[in-house]
Each structure stands twice: as C-alpha cells, then as structure tokens.
PDB file of C-alpha atoms in Angstrom:
ATOM      1  CA  UNK S  28     -47.704  -2.532   1.380  1.00  0.00           C
ATOM      2  CA  UNK S  29     -49.021   0.847   2.468  1.00  0.00           C
ATOM      3  CA  UNK S  30     -46.989   2.784   4.957  1.00  0.00           C
ATOM      4  CA  UNK S  31     -48.418   5.178   7.516  1.00  0.00           C
ATOM      5  CA  UNK S  32     -51.235   7.331   6.160  1.00  0.00           C
ATOM      6  CA  UNK S  33     -52.230  10.636   7.723  1.00  0.00           C
ATOM      7  CA  UNK S  34     -55.129  12.933   6.927  1.00  0.00           C
ATOM      8  CA  UNK S  35     -55.609  15.710   6.190  1.00  0.00           C
ATOM      9  CA  UNK S  36     -52.248  16.879   4.852  1.00  0.00           C
ATOM     10  CA  UNK S  37     -52.916  20.530   5.617  1.00  0.00           C
ATOM     11  CA  UNK S  38     -55.354  22.275   7.904  1.00  0.00           C
ATOM     12  CA  UNK S  39     -56.067  25.862   8.896  1.00  0.00           C
ATOM     13  CA  UNK S  40     -57.998  26.509  12.095  1.00  0.00           C
ATOM     14  CA  UNK S  41     -58.935  29.531  14.143  1.00  0.00           C
ATOM     15  CA  UNK S  42     -57.683  30.028  17.686  1.00  0.00           C
ATOM     16  CA  UNK S  43     -60.072  28.415  20.167  1.00  0.00           C
ATOM     17  CA  UNK S  44     -61.384  25.815  17.737  1.00  0.00           C
ATOM     18  CA  UNK S  45     -60.977  22.061  17.981  1.00  0.00           C
ATOM     19  CA  UNK S  46     -59.218  19.784  15.485  1.00  0.00           C
ATOM     20  CA  UNK S  47     -59.037  16.047  14.797  1.00  0.00           C
ATOM     21  CA  UNK S  48     -56.154  14.457  12.925  1.00  0.00           C
ATOM     22  CA  UNK S  49     -56.213  10.878  11.679  1.00  0.00           C
ATOM     23  CA  UNK S  50     -53.631   8.153  11.198  1.00  0.00           C
ATOM     24  CA  UNK S  51     -53.644   4.663   9.715  1.00  0.00           C
ATOM     25  CA  UNK S  52     -50.607   2.637  10.769  1.00  0.00           C
ATOM     26  CA  UNK S  53     -48.447   0.472   8.592  1.00  0.00           C
ATOM     27  CA  UNK S  54     -49.803  -3.016   8.045  1.00  0.00           C
ATOM     28  CA  UNK S  55     -48.686  -5.303  10.865  1.00  0.00           C
ATOM     29  CA  UNK S  56     -48.050  -2.473  13.327  1.00  0.00           C
ATOM     30  CA  UNK S  57     -50.231  -2.273  16.434  1.00  0.00           C
ATOM     31  CA  UNK S  58     -48.713   0.740  18.202  1.00  0.00           C
ATOM     32  CA  UNK S  59     -49.273   4.359  17.212  1.00  0.00           C
ATOM     33  CA  UNK S  60     -47.339   7.347  18.511  1.00  0.00           C
ATOM     34  CA  UNK S  61     -47.969  11.024  17.855  1.00  0.00           C
ATOM     35  CA  UNK S  62     -45.297  13.712  17.667  1.00  0.00           C
ATOM     36  CA  UNK S  63     -45.422  17.479  17.278  1.00  0.00           C
ATOM     37  CA  UNK S  64     -42.721  19.112  15.176  1.00  0.00           C
ATOM     38  CA  UNK S  65     -42.598  22.885  15.448  1.00  0.00           C
ATOM     39  CA  UNK S  66     -40.803  24.825  12.743  1.00  0.00           C
ATOM     40  CA  UNK S  67     -37.051  24.394  13.036  1.00  0.00           C
ATOM     41  CA  UNK S  68     -37.310  21.872  15.857  1.00  0.00           C
ATOM     42  CA  UNK S  69     -37.107  18.143  16.307  1.00  0.00           C
ATOM     43  CA  UNK S  70     -40.267  16.124  16.879  1.00  0.00           C
ATOM     44  CA  UNK S  71     -41.624  16.069  20.424  1.00  0.00           C
ATOM     45  CA  UNK S  72     -43.512  13.090  21.807  1.00  0.00           C
ATOM     46  CA  UNK S  73     -47.181  13.683  22.566  1.00  0.00           C
ATOM     47  CA  UNK S  74     -48.480  10.197  23.429  1.00  0.00           C
ATOM     48  CA  UNK S  75     -48.598   6.581  22.370  1.00  0.00           C
ATOM     49  CA  UNK S  76     -51.508   4.176  21.968  1.00  0.00           C
ATOM     50  CA  UNK S  77     -51.411   0.406  22.230  1.00  0.00           C
ATOM     51  CA  UNK S  78     -54.374  -1.963  22.554  1.00  0.00           C
ATOM     52  CA  UNK S  79     -56.728   1.030  22.356  1.00  0.00           C
ATOM     53  CA  UNK S  80     -55.275   2.630  25.472  1.00  0.00           C
ATOM     54  CA  UNK S  81     -52.888   5.492  26.061  1.00  0.00           C
ATOM     55  CA  UNK S  82     -49.738   3.713  27.140  1.00  0.00           C
ATOM     56  CA  UNK S  83     -47.393   6.629  27.531  1.00  0.00           C
ATOM     57  CA  UNK S  84     -47.663  10.411  27.459  1.00  0.00           C
ATOM     58  CA  UNK S  85     -45.227  13.237  26.954  1.00  0.00           C
ATOM     59  CA  UNK S  86     -45.300  16.700  28.447  1.00  0.00           C
ATOM     60  CA  UNK S  87     -48.394  18.025  26.698  1.00  0.00           C
ATOM     61  CA  UNK S  88     -51.505  19.528  28.293  1.00  0.00           C
ATOM     62  CA  UNK S  89     -54.842  17.748  28.550  1.00  0.00           C
ATOM     63  CA  UNK S  90     -56.065  19.743  25.547  1.00  0.00           C
ATOM     64  CA  UNK S  91     -54.285  17.044  23.574  1.00  0.00           C
ATOM     65  CA  UNK S  92     -56.157  13.758  23.591  1.00  0.00           C
ATOM     66  CA  UNK S  93     -56.313  10.710  21.424  1.00  0.00           C
ATOM     67  CA  UNK S  94     -57.970   7.486  20.574  1.00  0.00           C
ATOM     68  CA  UNK S  95     -57.064   4.177  19.014  1.00  0.00           C
ATOM     69  CA  UNK S  96     -59.590   2.010  17.238  1.00  0.00           C
ATOM     70  CA  UNK S  97     -59.755  -1.807  17.043  1.00  0.00           C
ATOM     71  CA  UNK S  98     -58.158  -1.699  13.574  1.00  0.00           C
ATOM     72  CA  UNK S  99     -55.172   0.135  15.182  1.00  0.00           C
ATOM     73  CA  UNK S 100     -55.903   3.448  13.453  1.00  0.00           C
ATOM     74  CA  UNK S 101     -55.722   6.493  15.660  1.00  0.00           C
ATOM     75  CA  UNK S 102     -56.943  10.042  16.101  1.00  0.00           C
ATOM     76  CA  UNK S 103     -55.316  13.037  17.717  1.00  0.00           C
ATOM     77  CA  UNK S 104     -57.663  15.698  19.082  1.00  0.00           C
ATOM     78  CA  UNK S 105     -56.623  19.157  20.138  1.00  0.00           C
ATOM     79  CA  UNK S 106     -59.113  21.426  21.916  1.00  0.00           C
ATOM     80  CA  UNK S 107     -59.031  25.177  22.458  1.00  0.00           C
ATOM     81  CA  UNK S 108     -56.358  25.699  19.831  1.00  0.00           C
ATOM     82  CA  UNK S 109     -53.596  28.196  20.512  1.00  0.00           C
ATOM     83  CA  UNK S 110     -51.372  29.930  18.005  1.00  0.00           C
ATOM     84  CA  UNK S 111     -48.486  27.908  19.457  1.00  0.00           C
ATOM     85  CA  UNK S 112     -50.147  24.677  18.382  1.00  0.00           C
ATOM     86  CA  UNK S 113     -49.191  25.458  14.791  1.00  0.00           C
ATOM     87  CA  UNK S 114     -46.848  22.652  13.779  1.00  0.00           C
ATOM     88  CA  UNK S 115     -46.374  19.511  11.738  1.00  0.00           C
ATOM     89  CA  UNK S 116     -48.069  16.612  13.510  1.00  0.00           C
ATOM     90  CA  UNK S 117     -46.449  13.284  12.810  1.00  0.00           C
ATOM     91  CA  UNK S 118     -47.907   9.858  13.357  1.00  0.00           C
ATOM     92  CA  UNK S 119     -45.513   6.950  13.786  1.00  0.00           C
ATOM     93  CA  UNK S 120     -46.351   3.290  13.959  1.00  0.00           C
ATOM     94  CA  UNK S 121     -44.315   0.379  15.230  1.00  0.00           C
ATOM     95  CA  UNK S 122     -44.725  -3.256  16.245  1.00  0.00           C
ATOM     96  CA  UNK S 123     -45.221  -2.691  19.973  1.00  0.00           C
ATOM     97  CA  UNK S 124     -41.730  -1.434  20.863  1.00  0.00           C
ATOM     98  CA  UNK S 125     -39.829   1.521  19.478  1.00  0.00           C
ATOM     99  CA  UNK S 126     -36.695  -0.636  19.400  1.00  0.00           C
ATOM    100  CA  UNK S 127     -37.941  -2.091  16.126  1.00  0.00           C
ATOM    101  CA  UNK S 128     -37.975   1.418  14.713  1.00  0.00           C
ATOM    102  CA  UNK S 129     -40.796   3.752  13.859  1.00  0.00           C
ATOM    103  CA  UNK S 130     -42.413   4.207  10.469  1.00  0.00           C
ATOM    104  CA  UNK S 131     -43.545   7.810  10.150  1.00  0.00           C
ATOM    105  CA  UNK S 132     -46.326   9.280   8.094  1.00  0.00           C
ATOM    106  CA  UNK S 133     -45.817  12.445   6.056  1.00  0.00           C
ATOM    107  CA  UNK S 134     -47.622  14.477   8.680  1.00  0.00           C
ATOM    108  CA  UNK S 135     -50.445  16.989   8.957  1.00  0.00           C
ATOM    109  CA  UNK S 136     -49.455  20.643   8.767  1.00  0.00           C
ATOM    110  CA  UNK S 137     -51.713  22.529  11.208  1.00  0.00           C
ATOM    111  CA  UNK S 138     -51.835  26.296  11.063  1.00  0.00           C
ATOM    112  CA  UNK S 139     -53.725  28.149  13.787  1.00  0.00           C
ATOM    113  CA  UNK S 140     -54.678  31.728  12.940  1.00  0.00           C
TER     114      UNK S 140
ATOM    115  CA  UNK V  13     -33.162  12.530  31.779  1.00  0.00           C
ATOM    116  CA  UNK V  14     -32.595  11.396  28.227  1.00  0.00           C
ATOM    117  CA  UNK V  15     -31.389  13.895  25.672  1.00  0.00           C
ATOM    118  CA  UNK V  16     -29.361  14.249  22.509  1.00  0.00           C
ATOM    119  CA  UNK V  17     -27.473  17.223  21.159  1.00  0.00           C
ATOM    120  CA  UNK V  18     -26.659  17.998  17.571  1.00  0.00           C
ATOM    121  CA  UNK V  19     -24.053  20.739  17.784  1.00  0.00           C
ATOM    122  CA  UNK V  20     -24.210  21.781  14.130  1.00  0.00           C
ATOM    123  CA  UNK V  21     -27.336  23.337  12.635  1.00  0.00           C
ATOM    124  CA  UNK V  22     -25.845  23.177   9.154  1.00  0.00           C
ATOM    125  CA  UNK V  23     -23.220  20.989   7.475  1.00  0.00           C
ATOM    126  CA  UNK V  24     -22.000  21.612   3.942  1.00  0.00           C
ATOM    127  CA  UNK V  25     -19.942  19.056   2.030  1.00  0.00           C
ATOM    128  CA  UNK V  26     -18.848  18.678  -1.571  1.00  0.00           C
ATOM    129  CA  UNK V  27     -20.274  15.821  -3.596  1.00  0.00           C
ATOM    130  CA  UNK V  28     -18.009  12.776  -3.395  1.00  0.00           C
ATOM    131  CA  UNK V  29     -16.407  13.839  -0.125  1.00  0.00           C
ATOM    132  CA  UNK V  30     -17.006  11.990   3.154  1.00  0.00           C
ATOM    133  CA  UNK V  31     -19.629  13.453   5.449  1.00  0.00           C
ATOM    134  CA  UNK V  32     -20.113  13.429   9.205  1.00  0.00           C
ATOM    135  CA  UNK V  33     -23.144  14.629  11.147  1.00  0.00           C
ATOM    136  CA  UNK V  34     -22.469  14.834  14.871  1.00  0.00           C
ATOM    137  CA  UNK V  35     -24.598  13.692  17.791  1.00  0.00           C
ATOM    138  CA  UNK V  36     -23.880  13.399  21.499  1.00  0.00           C
ATOM    139  CA  UNK V  37     -26.187  11.866  24.037  1.00  0.00           C
ATOM    140  CA  UNK V  38     -26.992  11.865  27.722  1.00  0.00           C
ATOM    141  CA  UNK V  39     -28.931   8.920  29.123  1.00  0.00           C
ATOM    142  CA  UNK V  40     -29.782   7.002  32.239  1.00  0.00           C
ATOM    143  CA  UNK V  41     -29.205   3.332  31.561  1.00  0.00           C
ATOM    144  CA  UNK V  42     -28.262   1.739  28.265  1.00  0.00           C
ATOM    145  CA  UNK V  43     -28.378   4.076  25.280  1.00  0.00           C
ATOM    146  CA  UNK V  44     -30.633   3.083  22.420  1.00  0.00           C
ATOM    147  CA  UNK V  45     -29.804   5.493  19.612  1.00  0.00           C
ATOM    148  CA  UNK V  46     -31.334   6.225  16.231  1.00  0.00           C
ATOM    149  CA  UNK V  47     -30.788   8.333  13.139  1.00  0.00           C
ATOM    150  CA  UNK V  48     -33.651   9.580  10.971  1.00  0.00           C
ATOM    151  CA  UNK V  49     -33.684  11.703   7.817  1.00  0.00           C
ATOM    152  CA  UNK V  50     -36.395  14.151   6.764  1.00  0.00           C
ATOM    153  CA  UNK V  51     -36.903  15.416   3.232  1.00  0.00           C
ATOM    154  CA  UNK V  52     -38.962  18.591   2.588  1.00  0.00           C
ATOM    155  CA  UNK V  53     -42.654  18.261   3.444  1.00  0.00           C
ATOM    156  CA  UNK V  54     -42.183  14.626   4.391  1.00  0.00           C
ATOM    157  CA  UNK V  55     -42.146  12.561   7.537  1.00  0.00           C
ATOM    158  CA  UNK V  56     -39.022  11.056   9.001  1.00  0.00           C
ATOM    159  CA  UNK V  57     -37.336   8.008   7.475  1.00  0.00           C
ATOM    160  CA  UNK V  58     -35.384   5.531   9.580  1.00  0.00           C
ATOM    161  CA  UNK V  59     -31.678   5.241   8.710  1.00  0.00           C
ATOM    162  CA  UNK V  60     -30.120   3.095  11.423  1.00  0.00           C
ATOM    163  CA  UNK V  61     -30.076   2.246  15.106  1.00  0.00           C
ATOM    164  CA  UNK V  62     -27.717   1.142  17.845  1.00  0.00           C
ATOM    165  CA  UNK V  63     -29.138  -1.181  20.464  1.00  0.00           C
ATOM    166  CA  UNK V  64     -26.177  -3.322  21.434  1.00  0.00           C
ATOM    167  CA  UNK V  65     -23.205  -5.076  19.864  1.00  0.00           C
ATOM    168  CA  UNK V  66     -20.784  -3.760  17.272  1.00  0.00           C
ATOM    169  CA  UNK V  67     -19.973  -0.073  17.718  1.00  0.00           C
ATOM    170  CA  UNK V  68     -20.113   0.506  13.951  1.00  0.00           C
ATOM    171  CA  UNK V  69     -23.676   0.312  12.716  1.00  0.00           C
ATOM    172  CA  UNK V  70     -24.531   0.141   9.025  1.00  0.00           C
ATOM    173  CA  UNK V  71     -27.825   1.477   7.756  1.00  0.00           C
ATOM    174  CA  UNK V  72     -29.792   2.525   4.709  1.00  0.00           C
ATOM    175  CA  UNK V  73     -28.470   4.399   1.652  1.00  0.00           C
ATOM    176  CA  UNK V  74     -24.810   3.737   2.523  1.00  0.00           C
ATOM    177  CA  UNK V  75     -24.920   5.526   5.877  1.00  0.00           C
ATOM    178  CA  UNK V  76     -23.204   4.234   8.981  1.00  0.00           C
ATOM    179  CA  UNK V  77     -22.783   5.465  12.533  1.00  0.00           C
ATOM    180  CA  UNK V  78     -20.149   4.929  15.167  1.00  0.00           C
ATOM    181  CA  UNK V  79     -21.182   4.479  18.782  1.00  0.00           C
ATOM    182  CA  UNK V  80     -18.546   5.774  21.209  1.00  0.00           C
ATOM    183  CA  UNK V  81     -19.426   5.152  24.827  1.00  0.00           C
ATOM    184  CA  UNK V  82     -16.498   7.048  26.334  1.00  0.00           C
ATOM    185  CA  UNK V  83     -17.307  10.173  24.333  1.00  0.00           C
ATOM    186  CA  UNK V  84     -21.098   9.609  24.526  1.00  0.00           C
ATOM    187  CA  UNK V  85     -21.307  10.178  20.795  1.00  0.00           C
ATOM    188  CA  UNK V  86     -23.137   8.588  17.903  1.00  0.00           C
ATOM    189  CA  UNK V  87     -21.940  10.357  14.753  1.00  0.00           C
ATOM    190  CA  UNK V  88     -23.503   9.630  11.374  1.00  0.00           C
ATOM    191  CA  UNK V  89     -21.097   9.072   8.491  1.00  0.00           C
ATOM    192  CA  UNK V  90     -20.991   8.309   4.798  1.00  0.00           C
ATOM    193  CA  UNK V  91     -17.817   7.727   2.774  1.00  0.00           C
ATOM    194  CA  UNK V  92     -18.959   9.591  -0.349  1.00  0.00           C
ATOM    195  CA  UNK V  93     -21.755  12.172  -0.268  1.00  0.00           C
ATOM    196  CA  UNK V  94     -24.413  12.458  -2.965  1.00  0.00           C
ATOM    197  CA  UNK V  95     -26.423  15.558  -3.850  1.00  0.00           C
ATOM    198  CA  UNK V  96     -29.533  13.509  -3.045  1.00  0.00           C
ATOM    199  CA  UNK V  97     -28.304  13.158   0.561  1.00  0.00           C
ATOM    200  CA  UNK V  98     -29.198  16.815   1.130  1.00  0.00           C
ATOM    201  CA  UNK V  99     -31.856  16.767   3.837  1.00  0.00           C
ATOM    202  CA  UNK V 100     -32.512  17.310   7.543  1.00  0.00           C
ATOM    203  CA  UNK V 101     -30.991  14.682   9.829  1.00  0.00           C
ATOM    204  CA  UNK V 102     -32.182  13.889  13.341  1.00  0.00           C
ATOM    205  CA  UNK V 103     -30.467  11.934  16.063  1.00  0.00           C
ATOM    206  CA  UNK V 104     -32.741  10.362  18.690  1.00  0.00           C
ATOM    207  CA  UNK V 105     -32.504   8.382  21.906  1.00  0.00           C
ATOM    208  CA  UNK V 106     -35.082   6.148  23.472  1.00  0.00           C
ATOM    209  CA  UNK V 107     -36.807   7.411  26.589  1.00  0.00           C
ATOM    210  CA  UNK V 108     -36.205   6.025  30.028  1.00  0.00           C
ATOM    211  CA  UNK V 109     -35.813   2.287  30.490  1.00  0.00           C
ATOM    212  CA  UNK V 110     -38.924   0.523  29.318  1.00  0.00           C
ATOM    213  CA  UNK V 111     -40.293   3.591  27.564  1.00  0.00           C
ATOM    214  CA  UNK V 112     -41.383   3.514  23.961  1.00  0.00           C
ATOM    215  CA  UNK V 113     -40.870   7.111  22.940  1.00  0.00           C
ATOM    216  CA  UNK V 114     -37.902   8.854  21.364  1.00  0.00           C
ATOM    217  CA  UNK V 115     -36.241  12.134  22.268  1.00  0.00           C
ATOM    218  CA  UNK V 116     -35.047  13.891  19.133  1.00  0.00           C
ATOM    219  CA  UNK V 117     -32.302  16.414  18.651  1.00  0.00           C
ATOM    220  CA  UNK V 118     -32.939  19.726  16.940  1.00  0.00           C
ATOM    221  CA  UNK V 119     -31.671  18.447  13.631  1.00  0.00           C
ATOM    222  CA  UNK V 120     -28.765  19.146  11.289  1.00  0.00           C
ATOM    223  CA  UNK V 121     -29.351  20.372   7.768  1.00  0.00           C
ATOM    224  CA  UNK V 122     -26.951  18.679   5.379  1.00  0.00           C
ATOM    225  CA  UNK V 123     -26.266  20.317   2.042  1.00  0.00           C
ATOM    226  CA  UNK V 124     -24.196  18.447  -0.522  1.00  0.00           C
ATOM    227  CA  UNK V 125     -22.715  20.817  -3.071  1.00  0.00           C
ATOM    228  CA  UNK V 126     -22.376  19.536  -6.646  1.00  0.00           C
TER     229      UNK V 126
END
C-alpha cells in the first residue's frame, strides 16, 4: 500500500518564477493538506483540500494556491516566488478529519535563488 | 489561539536510559494533541495522539505520552532509549474546534549517545 507520494523531491527556482508541486495521497484518504517547513522550524499549515475544494486555509498569501483532482491528488502552486519561500513543502493526507492522524509525504525541497 | 511550546531545542540521553521530550500547550476548547517524529530528509511520521480518555497514551516504537491537564503538558517518554531514536520530534495540537489543521511546535532534536 503506497503512502503519500510527492514530486519532485528537489527543485531550484529563480525569484519571481512560478512553481507547481504535486501530491498523491495514501490509498483510502480523501483529504490533502499542505504544510511549509522552513529550516529549523515546525511545519506551518498552508491549506487543506476536500472534495476538490479548499476547505481551510492558514495564514499564507494568495500567491499560494492549490487544486484537488477527482482522484484526490493535489497540486500546490506558488506564484511570484520570493527568497523566503525556500522551504520543505510537505503534503499530508488523512481520511477527512485530522483526528485520525496525518500520513505525510517525504516533501519537496524548494530553493529559490 | 492554539499553540504548543517545546522548551528544549536539544535533548541528549545515553542509550538504555529513559528519555523525556517536553511539550506544553495552550488551547481553546478540548486539547487534541499529537507527537510526530522526523528523520533526516524525510516527512513526519505519526507516533501517538491524545483525543480523550486515559491520560497515558501508548504509541509506536515503544513511545508513550502523558497528558496532564492541570499542567497543560503532553510530554513524550520512552523507558529505554535506542540510538535509532535519534531524530527531530514535534508536538502538535489541533486547530480551533472543528478545524482540521495542526499547529506544530518548533521541534526538539533528540540525540541518543551510544
């Protein structure tokens, strides 16, 4: 049973560019959440998708957007990249409620230069 | 607002000794608390959670945590540390009532010395 799969694993982008990160949730999970983990920090909640809609959003600017597809996979898009967007981006899936516990992917390491 | 604090950035313990990683919380409503572990260049792995019930929660890999409402703490413990337990540990609390996000602490790096 595959866990959460994220792609790519590493990415280098130039300031001002746009980036798309992808996530396939664990089998049986219909809810996908995205977190940003800056170096030396705990993960911070970006947003969560359920039934192809953004259900909840953290304190991130509109440059961060997402999408969920009918097969529950998800994308995270970041526009107008800033140096401060450099971080590990983690995708977590769960069966609808976080109280069942997240399953995290290994993350995408984004470096903005 | 929901938050957790991990007062120790680093904890060192000798192999075979008991270990404790500390976490305190501040919440509105009932606290739903979690512990996750992160190995280098990996995502987070779920260890255990407290939702309700017994204050002593048992989790994966021999870890347990004690929920203490009066001290607003949720410390992670293990009776006998292994070198392979060396990793970054995060305490987390669920967001506001009905929310489905987690607020994570800043993490505690555990090093088990052979």
